[in-house]
Tab-separated table of C-alpha atoms in Angstrom:
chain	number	residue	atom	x	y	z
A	19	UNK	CA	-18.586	-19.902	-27.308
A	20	UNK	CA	-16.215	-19.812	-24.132
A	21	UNK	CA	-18.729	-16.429	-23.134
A	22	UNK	CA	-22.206	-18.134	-24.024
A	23	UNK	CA	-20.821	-21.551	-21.798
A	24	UNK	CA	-20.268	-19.656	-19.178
A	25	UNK	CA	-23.390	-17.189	-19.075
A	26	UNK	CA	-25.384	-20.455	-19.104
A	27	UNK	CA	-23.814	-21.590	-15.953
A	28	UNK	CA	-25.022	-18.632	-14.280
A	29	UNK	CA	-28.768	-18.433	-16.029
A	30	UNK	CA	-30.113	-19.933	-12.335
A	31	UNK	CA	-28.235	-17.422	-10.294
A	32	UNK	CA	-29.117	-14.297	-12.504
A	33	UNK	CA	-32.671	-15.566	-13.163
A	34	UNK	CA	-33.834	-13.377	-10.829
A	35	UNK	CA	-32.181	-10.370	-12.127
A	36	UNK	CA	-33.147	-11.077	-15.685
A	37	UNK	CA	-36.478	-10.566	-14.713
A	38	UNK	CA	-35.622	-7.079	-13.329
A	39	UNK	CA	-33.767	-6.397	-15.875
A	40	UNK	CA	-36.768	-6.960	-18.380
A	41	UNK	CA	-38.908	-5.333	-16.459
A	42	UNK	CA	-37.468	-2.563	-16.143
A	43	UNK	CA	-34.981	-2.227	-19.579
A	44	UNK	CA	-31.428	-1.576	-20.525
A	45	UNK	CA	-31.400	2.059	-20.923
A	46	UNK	CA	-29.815	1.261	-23.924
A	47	UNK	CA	-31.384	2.275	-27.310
A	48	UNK	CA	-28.053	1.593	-29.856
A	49	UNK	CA	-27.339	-1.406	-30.519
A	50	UNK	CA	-23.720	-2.722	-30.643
A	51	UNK	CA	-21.906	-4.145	-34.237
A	52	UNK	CA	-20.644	-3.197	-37.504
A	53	UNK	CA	-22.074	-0.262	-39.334
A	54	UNK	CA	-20.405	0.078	-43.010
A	55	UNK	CA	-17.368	-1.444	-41.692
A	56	UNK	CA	-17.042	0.796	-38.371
A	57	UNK	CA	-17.218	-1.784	-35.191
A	58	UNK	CA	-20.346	-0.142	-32.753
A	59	UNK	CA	-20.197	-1.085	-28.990
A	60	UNK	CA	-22.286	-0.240	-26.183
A	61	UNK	CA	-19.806	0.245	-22.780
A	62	UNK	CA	-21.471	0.175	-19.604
A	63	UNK	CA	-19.687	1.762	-16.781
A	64	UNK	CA	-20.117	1.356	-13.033
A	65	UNK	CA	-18.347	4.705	-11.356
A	66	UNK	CA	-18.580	5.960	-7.906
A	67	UNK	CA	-20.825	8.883	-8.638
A	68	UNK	CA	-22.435	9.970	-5.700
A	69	UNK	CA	-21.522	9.980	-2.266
A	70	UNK	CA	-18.339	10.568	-0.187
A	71	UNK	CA	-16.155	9.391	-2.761
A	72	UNK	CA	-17.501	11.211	-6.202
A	73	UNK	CA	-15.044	12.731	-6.980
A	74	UNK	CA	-13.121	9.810	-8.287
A	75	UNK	CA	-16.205	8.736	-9.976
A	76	UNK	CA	-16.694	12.549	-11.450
A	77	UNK	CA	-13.031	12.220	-12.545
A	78	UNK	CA	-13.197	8.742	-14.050
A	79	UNK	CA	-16.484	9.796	-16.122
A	80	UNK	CA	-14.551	13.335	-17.335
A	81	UNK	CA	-11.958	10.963	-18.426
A	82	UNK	CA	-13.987	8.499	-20.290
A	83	UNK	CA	-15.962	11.403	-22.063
A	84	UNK	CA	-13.206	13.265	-23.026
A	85	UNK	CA	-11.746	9.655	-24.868
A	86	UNK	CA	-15.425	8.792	-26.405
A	87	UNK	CA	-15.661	12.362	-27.784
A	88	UNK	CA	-12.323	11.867	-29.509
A	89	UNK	CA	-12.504	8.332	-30.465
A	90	UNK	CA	-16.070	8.443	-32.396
A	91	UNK	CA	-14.441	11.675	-34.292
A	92	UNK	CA	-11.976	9.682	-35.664
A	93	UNK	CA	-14.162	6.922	-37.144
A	94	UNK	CA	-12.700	3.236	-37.358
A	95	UNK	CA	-15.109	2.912	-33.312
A	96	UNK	CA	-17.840	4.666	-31.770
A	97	UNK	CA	-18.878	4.030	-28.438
A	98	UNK	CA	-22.219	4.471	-26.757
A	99	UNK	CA	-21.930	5.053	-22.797
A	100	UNK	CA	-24.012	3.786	-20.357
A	101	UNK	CA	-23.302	5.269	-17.065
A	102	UNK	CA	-24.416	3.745	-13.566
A	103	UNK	CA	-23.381	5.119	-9.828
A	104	UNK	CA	-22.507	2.421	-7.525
A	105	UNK	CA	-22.502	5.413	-4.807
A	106	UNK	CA	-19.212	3.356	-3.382
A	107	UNK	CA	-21.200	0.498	-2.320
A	108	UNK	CA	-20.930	-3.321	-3.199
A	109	UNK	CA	-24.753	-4.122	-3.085
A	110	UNK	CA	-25.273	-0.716	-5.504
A	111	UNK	CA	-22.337	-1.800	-7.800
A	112	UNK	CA	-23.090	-5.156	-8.188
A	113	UNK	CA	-26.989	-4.778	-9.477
A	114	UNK	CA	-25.747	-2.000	-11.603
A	115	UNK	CA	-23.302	-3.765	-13.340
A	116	UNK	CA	-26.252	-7.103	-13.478
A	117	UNK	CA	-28.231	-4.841	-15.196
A	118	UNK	CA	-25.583	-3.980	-17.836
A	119	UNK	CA	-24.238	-7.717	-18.247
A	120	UNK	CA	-28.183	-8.655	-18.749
A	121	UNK	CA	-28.495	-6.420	-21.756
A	122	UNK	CA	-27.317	-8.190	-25.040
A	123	UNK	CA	-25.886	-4.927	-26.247
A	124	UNK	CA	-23.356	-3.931	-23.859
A	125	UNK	CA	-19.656	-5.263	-24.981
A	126	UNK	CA	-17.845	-4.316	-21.536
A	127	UNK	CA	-17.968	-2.891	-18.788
A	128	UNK	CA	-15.084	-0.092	-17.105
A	129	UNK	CA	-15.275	0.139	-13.361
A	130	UNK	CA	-16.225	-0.129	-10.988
A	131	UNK	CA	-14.206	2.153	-8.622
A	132	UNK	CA	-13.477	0.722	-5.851
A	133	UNK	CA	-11.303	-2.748	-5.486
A	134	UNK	CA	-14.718	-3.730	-2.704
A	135	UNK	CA	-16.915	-3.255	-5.618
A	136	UNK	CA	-14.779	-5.239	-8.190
A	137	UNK	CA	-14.493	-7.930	-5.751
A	138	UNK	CA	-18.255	-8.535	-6.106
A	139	UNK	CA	-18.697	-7.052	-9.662
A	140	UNK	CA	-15.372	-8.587	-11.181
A	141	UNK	CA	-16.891	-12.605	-10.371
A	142	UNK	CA	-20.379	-12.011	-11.783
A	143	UNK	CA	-19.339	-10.227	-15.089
A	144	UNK	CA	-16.137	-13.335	-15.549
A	145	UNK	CA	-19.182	-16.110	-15.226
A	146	UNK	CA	-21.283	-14.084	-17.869
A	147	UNK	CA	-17.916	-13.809	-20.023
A	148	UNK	CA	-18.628	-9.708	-19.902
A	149	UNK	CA	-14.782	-8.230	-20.377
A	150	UNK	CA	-14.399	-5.732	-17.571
A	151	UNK	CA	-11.822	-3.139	-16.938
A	152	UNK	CA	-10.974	-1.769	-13.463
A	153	UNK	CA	-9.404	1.735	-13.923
A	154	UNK	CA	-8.950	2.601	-10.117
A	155	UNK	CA	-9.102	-0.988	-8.812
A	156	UNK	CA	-5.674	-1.537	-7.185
A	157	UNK	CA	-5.713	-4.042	-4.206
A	158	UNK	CA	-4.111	-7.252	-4.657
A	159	UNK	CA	-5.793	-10.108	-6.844
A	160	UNK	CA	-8.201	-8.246	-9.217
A	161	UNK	CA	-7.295	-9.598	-12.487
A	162	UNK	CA	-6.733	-13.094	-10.491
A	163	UNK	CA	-10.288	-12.962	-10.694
A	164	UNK	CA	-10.691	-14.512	-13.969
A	165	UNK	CA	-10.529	-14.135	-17.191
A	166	UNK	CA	-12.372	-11.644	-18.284
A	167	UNK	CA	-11.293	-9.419	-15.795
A	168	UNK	CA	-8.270	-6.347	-16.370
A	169	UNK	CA	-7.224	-3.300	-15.068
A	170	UNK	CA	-5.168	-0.575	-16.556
A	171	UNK	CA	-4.382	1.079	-12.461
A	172	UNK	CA	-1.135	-0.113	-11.057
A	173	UNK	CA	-1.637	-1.710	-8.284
A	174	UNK	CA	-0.746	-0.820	-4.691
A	175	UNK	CA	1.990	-3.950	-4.994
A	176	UNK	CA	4.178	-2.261	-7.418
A	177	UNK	CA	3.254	1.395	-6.448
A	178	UNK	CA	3.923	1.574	-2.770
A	179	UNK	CA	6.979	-0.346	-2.482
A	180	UNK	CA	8.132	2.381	-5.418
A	181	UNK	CA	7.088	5.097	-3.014
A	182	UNK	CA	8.564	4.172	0.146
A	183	UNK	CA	11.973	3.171	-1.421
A	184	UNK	CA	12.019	6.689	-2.712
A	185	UNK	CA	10.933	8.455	0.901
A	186	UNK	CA	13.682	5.511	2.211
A	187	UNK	CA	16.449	6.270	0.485
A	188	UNK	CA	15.986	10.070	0.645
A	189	UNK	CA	15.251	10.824	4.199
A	190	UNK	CA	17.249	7.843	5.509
A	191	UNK	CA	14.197	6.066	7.342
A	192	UNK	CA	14.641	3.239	9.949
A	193	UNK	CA	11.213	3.677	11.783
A	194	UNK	CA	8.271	3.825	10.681
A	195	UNK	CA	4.433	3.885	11.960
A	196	UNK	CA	1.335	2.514	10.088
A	197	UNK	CA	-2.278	3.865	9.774
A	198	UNK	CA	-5.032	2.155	7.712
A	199	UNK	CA	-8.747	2.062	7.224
A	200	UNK	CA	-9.304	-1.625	8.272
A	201	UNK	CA	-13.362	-1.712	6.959
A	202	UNK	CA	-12.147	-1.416	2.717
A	203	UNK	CA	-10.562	-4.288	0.922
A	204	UNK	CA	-8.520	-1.532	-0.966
A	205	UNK	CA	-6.873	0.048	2.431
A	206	UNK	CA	-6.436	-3.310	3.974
A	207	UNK	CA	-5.067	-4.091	0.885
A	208	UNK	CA	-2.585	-1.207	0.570
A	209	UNK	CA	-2.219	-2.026	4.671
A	210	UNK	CA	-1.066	-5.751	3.389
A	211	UNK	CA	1.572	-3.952	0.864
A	212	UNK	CA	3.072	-1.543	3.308
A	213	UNK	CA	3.539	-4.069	6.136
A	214	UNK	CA	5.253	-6.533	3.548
A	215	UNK	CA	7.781	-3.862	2.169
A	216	UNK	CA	8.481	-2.416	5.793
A	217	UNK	CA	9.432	-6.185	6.403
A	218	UNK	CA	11.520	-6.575	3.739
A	219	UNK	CA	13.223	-3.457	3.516
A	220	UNK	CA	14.100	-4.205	7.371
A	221	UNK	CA	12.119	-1.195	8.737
A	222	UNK	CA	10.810	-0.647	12.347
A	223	UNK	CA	7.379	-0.795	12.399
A	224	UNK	CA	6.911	1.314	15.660
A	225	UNK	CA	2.946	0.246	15.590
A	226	UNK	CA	0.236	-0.202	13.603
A	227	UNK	CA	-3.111	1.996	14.284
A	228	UNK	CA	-6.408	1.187	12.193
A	229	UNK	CA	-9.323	3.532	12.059
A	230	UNK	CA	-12.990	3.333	9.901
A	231	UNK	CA	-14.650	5.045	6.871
A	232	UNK	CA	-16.115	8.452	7.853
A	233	UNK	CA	-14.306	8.877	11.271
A	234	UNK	CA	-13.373	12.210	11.803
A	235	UNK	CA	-11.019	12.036	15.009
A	236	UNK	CA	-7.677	10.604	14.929
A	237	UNK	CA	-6.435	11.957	17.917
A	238	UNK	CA	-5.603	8.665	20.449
A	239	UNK	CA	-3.914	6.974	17.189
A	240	UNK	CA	-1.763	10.414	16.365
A	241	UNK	CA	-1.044	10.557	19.861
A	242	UNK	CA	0.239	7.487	20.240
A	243	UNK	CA	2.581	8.056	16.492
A	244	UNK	CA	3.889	11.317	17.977
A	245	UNK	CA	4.934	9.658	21.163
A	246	UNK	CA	7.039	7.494	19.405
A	247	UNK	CA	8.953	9.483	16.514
A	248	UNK	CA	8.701	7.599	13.867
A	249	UNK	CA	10.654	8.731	10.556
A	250	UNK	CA	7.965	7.884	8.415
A	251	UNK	CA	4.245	7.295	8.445
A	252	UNK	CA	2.197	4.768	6.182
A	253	UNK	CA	-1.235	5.368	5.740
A	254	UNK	CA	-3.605	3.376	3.409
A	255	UNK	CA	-6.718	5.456	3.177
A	256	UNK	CA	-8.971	7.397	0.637
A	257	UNK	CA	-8.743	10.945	0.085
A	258	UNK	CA	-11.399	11.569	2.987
A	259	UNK	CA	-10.227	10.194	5.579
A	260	UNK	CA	-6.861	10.364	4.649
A	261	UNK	CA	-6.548	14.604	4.132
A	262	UNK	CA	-8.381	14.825	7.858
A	263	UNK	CA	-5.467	12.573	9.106
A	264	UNK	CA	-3.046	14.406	7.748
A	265	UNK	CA	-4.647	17.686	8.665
A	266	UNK	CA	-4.801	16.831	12.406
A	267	UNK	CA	-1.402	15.453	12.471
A	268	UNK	CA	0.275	18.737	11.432
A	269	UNK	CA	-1.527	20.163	14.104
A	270	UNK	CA	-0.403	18.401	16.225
A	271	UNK	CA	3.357	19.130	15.485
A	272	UNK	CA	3.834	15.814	13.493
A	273	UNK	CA	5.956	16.707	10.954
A	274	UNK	CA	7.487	13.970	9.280
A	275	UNK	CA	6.661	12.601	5.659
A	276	UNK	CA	3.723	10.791	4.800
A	277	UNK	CA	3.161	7.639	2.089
A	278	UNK	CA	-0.041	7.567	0.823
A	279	UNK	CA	-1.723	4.553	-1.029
A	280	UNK	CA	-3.381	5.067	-4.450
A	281	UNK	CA	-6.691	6.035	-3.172
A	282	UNK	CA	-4.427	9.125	-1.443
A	283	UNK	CA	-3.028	10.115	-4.936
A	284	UNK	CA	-6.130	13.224	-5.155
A	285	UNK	CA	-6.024	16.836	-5.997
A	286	UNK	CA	-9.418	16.576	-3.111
A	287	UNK	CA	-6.268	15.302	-0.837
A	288	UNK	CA	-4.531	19.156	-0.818
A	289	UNK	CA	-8.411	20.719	-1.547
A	290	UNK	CA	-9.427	19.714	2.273
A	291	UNK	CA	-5.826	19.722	4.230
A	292	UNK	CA	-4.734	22.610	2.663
A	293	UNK	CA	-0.799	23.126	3.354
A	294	UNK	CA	-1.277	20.039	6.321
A	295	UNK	CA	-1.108	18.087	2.933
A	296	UNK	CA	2.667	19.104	2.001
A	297	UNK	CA	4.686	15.726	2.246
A	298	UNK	CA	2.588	13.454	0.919
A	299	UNK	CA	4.500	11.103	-0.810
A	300	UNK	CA	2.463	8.999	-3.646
A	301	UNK	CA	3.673	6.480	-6.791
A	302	UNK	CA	1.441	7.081	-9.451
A	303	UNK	CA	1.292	6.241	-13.429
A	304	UNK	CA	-0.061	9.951	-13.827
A	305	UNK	CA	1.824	12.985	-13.947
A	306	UNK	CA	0.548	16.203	-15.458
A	307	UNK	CA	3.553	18.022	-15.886
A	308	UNK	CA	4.692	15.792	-17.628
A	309	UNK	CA	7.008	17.179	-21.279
A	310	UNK	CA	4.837	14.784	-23.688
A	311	UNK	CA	2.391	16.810	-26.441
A	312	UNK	CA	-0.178	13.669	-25.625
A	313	UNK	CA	0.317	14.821	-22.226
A	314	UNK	CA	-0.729	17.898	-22.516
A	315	UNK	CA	-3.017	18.233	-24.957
A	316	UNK	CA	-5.079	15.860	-22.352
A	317	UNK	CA	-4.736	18.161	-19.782
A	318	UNK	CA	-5.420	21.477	-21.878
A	319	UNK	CA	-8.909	19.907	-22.973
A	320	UNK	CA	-9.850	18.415	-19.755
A	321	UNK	CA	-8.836	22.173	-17.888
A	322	UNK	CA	-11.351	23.468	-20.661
A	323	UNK	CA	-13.975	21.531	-20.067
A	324	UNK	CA	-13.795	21.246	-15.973
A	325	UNK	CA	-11.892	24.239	-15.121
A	326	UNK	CA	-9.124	21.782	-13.005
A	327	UNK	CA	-6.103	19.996	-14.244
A	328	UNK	CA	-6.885	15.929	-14.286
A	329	UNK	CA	-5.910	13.946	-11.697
A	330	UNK	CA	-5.020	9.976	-11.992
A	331	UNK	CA	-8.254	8.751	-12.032
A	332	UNK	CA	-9.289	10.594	-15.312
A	333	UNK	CA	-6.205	9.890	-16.925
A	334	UNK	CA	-6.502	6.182	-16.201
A	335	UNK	CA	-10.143	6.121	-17.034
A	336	UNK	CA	-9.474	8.149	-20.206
A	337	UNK	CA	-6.580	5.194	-21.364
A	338	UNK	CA	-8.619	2.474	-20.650
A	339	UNK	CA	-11.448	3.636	-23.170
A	340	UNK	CA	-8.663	3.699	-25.745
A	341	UNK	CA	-7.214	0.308	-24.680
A	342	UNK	CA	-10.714	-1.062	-25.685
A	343	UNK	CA	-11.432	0.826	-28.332
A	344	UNK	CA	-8.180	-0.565	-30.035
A	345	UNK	CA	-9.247	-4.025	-28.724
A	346	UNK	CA	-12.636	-3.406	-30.255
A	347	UNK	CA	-10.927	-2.253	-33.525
A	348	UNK	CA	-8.444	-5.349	-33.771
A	349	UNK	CA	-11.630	-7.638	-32.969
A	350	UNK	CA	-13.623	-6.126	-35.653
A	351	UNK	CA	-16.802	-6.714	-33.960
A	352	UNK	CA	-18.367	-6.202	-30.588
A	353	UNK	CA	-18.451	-9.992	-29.556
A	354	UNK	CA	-17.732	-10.208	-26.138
A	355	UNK	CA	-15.257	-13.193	-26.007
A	356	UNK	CA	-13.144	-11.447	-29.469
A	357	UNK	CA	-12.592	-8.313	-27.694
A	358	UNK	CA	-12.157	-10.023	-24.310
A	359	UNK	CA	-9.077	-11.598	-26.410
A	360	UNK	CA	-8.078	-8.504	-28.387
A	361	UNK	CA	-7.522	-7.428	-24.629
A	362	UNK	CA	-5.802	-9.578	-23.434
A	363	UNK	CA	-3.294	-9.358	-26.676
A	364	UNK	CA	-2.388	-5.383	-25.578
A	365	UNK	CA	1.422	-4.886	-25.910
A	366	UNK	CA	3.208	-1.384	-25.462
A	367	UNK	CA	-0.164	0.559	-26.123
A	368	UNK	CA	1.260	4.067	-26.022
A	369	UNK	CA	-1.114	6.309	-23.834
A	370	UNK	CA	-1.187	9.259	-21.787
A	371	UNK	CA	0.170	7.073	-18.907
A	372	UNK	CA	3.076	5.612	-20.892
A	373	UNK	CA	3.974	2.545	-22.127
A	374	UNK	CA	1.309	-0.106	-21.533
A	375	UNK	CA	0.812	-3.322	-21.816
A	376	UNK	CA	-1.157	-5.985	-19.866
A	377	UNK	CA	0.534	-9.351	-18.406
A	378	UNK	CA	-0.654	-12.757	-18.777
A	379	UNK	CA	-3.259	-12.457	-15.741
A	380	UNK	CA	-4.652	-9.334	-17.215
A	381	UNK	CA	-2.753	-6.902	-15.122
A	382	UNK	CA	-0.125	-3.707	-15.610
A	383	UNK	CA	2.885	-3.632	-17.106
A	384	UNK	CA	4.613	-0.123	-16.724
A	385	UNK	CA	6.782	1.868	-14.480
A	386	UNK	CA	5.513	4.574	-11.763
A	387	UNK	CA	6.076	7.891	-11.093
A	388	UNK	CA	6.951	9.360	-7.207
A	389	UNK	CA	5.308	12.141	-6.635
A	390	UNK	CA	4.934	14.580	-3.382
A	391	UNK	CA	2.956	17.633	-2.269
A	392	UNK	CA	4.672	20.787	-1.877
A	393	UNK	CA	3.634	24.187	-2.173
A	394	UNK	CA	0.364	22.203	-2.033
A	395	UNK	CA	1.139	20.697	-5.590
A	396	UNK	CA	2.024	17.635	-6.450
A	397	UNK	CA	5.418	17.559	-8.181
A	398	UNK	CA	7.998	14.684	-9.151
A	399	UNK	CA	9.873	13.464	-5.709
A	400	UNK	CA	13.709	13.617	-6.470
C-alpha cells in the first residue's frame, strides 16, 4: 500500500509521461511474479552507455549480465533486463528511468551512474515507491533521498578520508593542493569530502583550483600547484578528465602522489595516461587480486567474456543484482514495496566485495581497500 499511496501522489506530475509511455510501450514482453514457485522480476536499468563516460556504463552492464546469467541458472529467481542509456545526462536519465517506473512490470530499477543522474532519478522513482539501487552513485546524500532509494558503492565520505590517511601517514604529508570538476554533483561532492578531511586532519590546503567536464588544458591550474610544492594533490574528477590531468602534470615535472575520488578508481584512468598514471592513490571496495575463490572465479569469467580484468564498477554492479535477487527471493514475490523491505533487511550479504550490509538510511556498511597505480597496475597501497 505504502508504494500505490505514493504513486498516486505523483499521477498529476507523471500524467504526461504516462501518456508517452503508452504510446510508445515498455519494451517489456515478460511479465514479473511467481512461476511454479520461482519469484519472476523485470529490472530496469539506467547505465551510462554512450558517450564520454561508457565505459562505466559498459562495465556496470558486463557486471549485471554476468550475475543474471548465473542467477536464472540456479533457479529459486530469474531476472529479465531492461537496459536504457542515460548517455551521462540528467534530462536522458530521468525519462528513461519514467519510462521504466510507468511499466507495471518492472520491480526495480539499478542505476543510474552518475550521483547527477540519481539526484533527479532517485526522487521520482521514491514518490512512485520503485526500489532503486545506485551501484556507482557515491556523493553525499543518495540514500537520504528516501526510502526506496540504496546503493551498494561506498561513498566518497568513507572512501577518501580512507585514502588520504593512507597517502598521510605514509609519505608524511603537511601540504596539500586541491583540483575538482566544479560542473558534477559527484566531483563537487568528492571536492566537499576532501576539503573536510584536509580540515580535520590539520592539512595545508596550499589552494584550491576547479576546472569543467571535457576541458583538455590544465596548464594555468598545474602551474600554479607546481609553484607551490605541495606534498599531495586531491583531485575529484572522472576518469577523463582526471587521466589528462594527471598526464600533463607529469609532464610537467610534478611528481608527487595523487588521491583520486571514486569516479578516478578506472582501468580507462592508466589506458589514457599511460605511466603519467603511476601514483594514483584510490579507496575502493574492489580489488581483483584479491586471494578469495568468489573473487576470482568473477574475474576469470568476466576476462572470458571481455578480454579485460573487471574493474569496480562491474563488480559493484554485479553484487547489487545479487543483493536483489536475494531480496526478491526472501520477498517471494515481485511487489515493489516487499522487496523494497527485503532490501532494506540486508545484513552481512557475502559478495565479491565483502561483507555487506546496508544501514538504516539504505547506505554501505563495509570496509575499503587502498589501492595505487604502479607499474601502471593498480595494486594494494601498504
Amino acid at each position: 500500500m505504502r508504494g500505490l499511496m505514493k504513486k498516486m501522489v505523483g499521477l498529476t506530475a507523471l500524467s504526461s509521461v504516462l501518456f508517452l509511455t503508452a504510446c510508445g510501450g515498455g519494451g517489456n514482453e515478460e511479465s514479473s511474479g511467481a512461476e511454479g514457485g520461482k519469484v519472476s522480476a523485470d529490472v530496469g536499468v539506467v547505465s551510462f552507455l554512450t558517450g564520454s563516460g561508457a565505459a562505466y556504463g559498459e562495465a556496470i552492464q558486463g557486471g549485471l549480465k554476468l550475475a543474471q546469467e548465473e542467477i536464472n541458472a540456479k533457479g529459486d529467481v530469474k531476472i529479465n533486463l531492461i537496459f536504457e542509456d542515460s548517455a551521462g545526462k540528467q534530462d536522458q536519465a530521468l525519462t528513461a528511468a519514467q519510462k521504466l517506473i510507468n511499466s507495471d512490470n518492472v520491480t526495480a530499477i539499478i542505476g543510474p551512474t552518475l550521483s547527477t543522474e540519481m539526484n533527479v532519478v532517485g526522487p521520482e522513482a521514491d514518490l512512485s515507491g520503485v526500489p532503486i539501487i545506485g551501484t556507482s552513485t557515491t556523493a553525499e546524500g543518495i540514500p537520504q533521498i528516501g526510502d526506496y532509494v540504496f546503493r551498494n558503492s561506498i561513498p566518497e565520505a568513507l572512501a577518501i578520508p580512507a585514502s588520504m590517511q593512507q597517502a598521510i601517514d605514509k609519505y608524511d604529508v603537511k601540504k596539500v593542493a586541491i583540483l575538482y570538476g566544479n560542473d558534477d554533483v559527484f566531483t563537487k561532492s568528492g571536492y566537499d569530502t576532501m576539503k573536510k578531511t584536509a580540515e580535520e586532519m590539520g592539512l595545508e590546503v596550499l589552494t584550491t583550483e576547479t576546472f569543467q567536464k571535457g576541458q583538455s588544458d590544465y596548464n594555468a591550474q598545474l602551474t600554479k600547484i607546481k609553484n607551490l610544492n605541495p606534498d599531495l594533490i586531491l583531485a575529484s574528477a572522472l576518469y577523463n578528465e582526471g587521466a589528462v590531468i594527471m598526464d600533463q602534470a607529469r609532464k610537467m615535472g610534478i611528481d608527487v602522489p595523487f588521491v583520486g575520488g571514486n569516479g578516478f578508481n578506472s582501468p580507462e584512468v592508466i589506458n589514457i595516461a599511460g605511466e603519467s598514471s603511476n601514483g594514483l592513490i584510490v579507496a575502493t571496495p574492489w580489488y581483483s587480486e584479491k586471494e578469495d575463490e568468489k573473487v576470482q572465479e568473477f574475474v576469470t569469467k568476466f576476462e572470458e567474456e571481455h578480454g579485460h580484468v573487471p574493474d569496480q564498477f562491474a563488480a559493484q554492479a554485479y553484487d547489487a543484482l545479487y543483493i536483489l535477487a536475494d531480496a526478491l527471493k526472501i520477498a517471494g514475490s515481485s511487489d515493489r514495496d516487499a522487496v523494497r523491505d527485503a532490501l532494506a533487511k540486508t545484513k552481512d550479504f557475502e559478495g565479491i566485495l565483502g561483507n555487506f550490509s546496508f544501514d538504516e538510511e539504505g547506505d554501505v556498511l563495509m570496509d575499503p581497500t587502498v589501492l595505487v597505480i604502479e607499474g601502471e597496475k593498480f595494486v594494494e597501497f601498504k
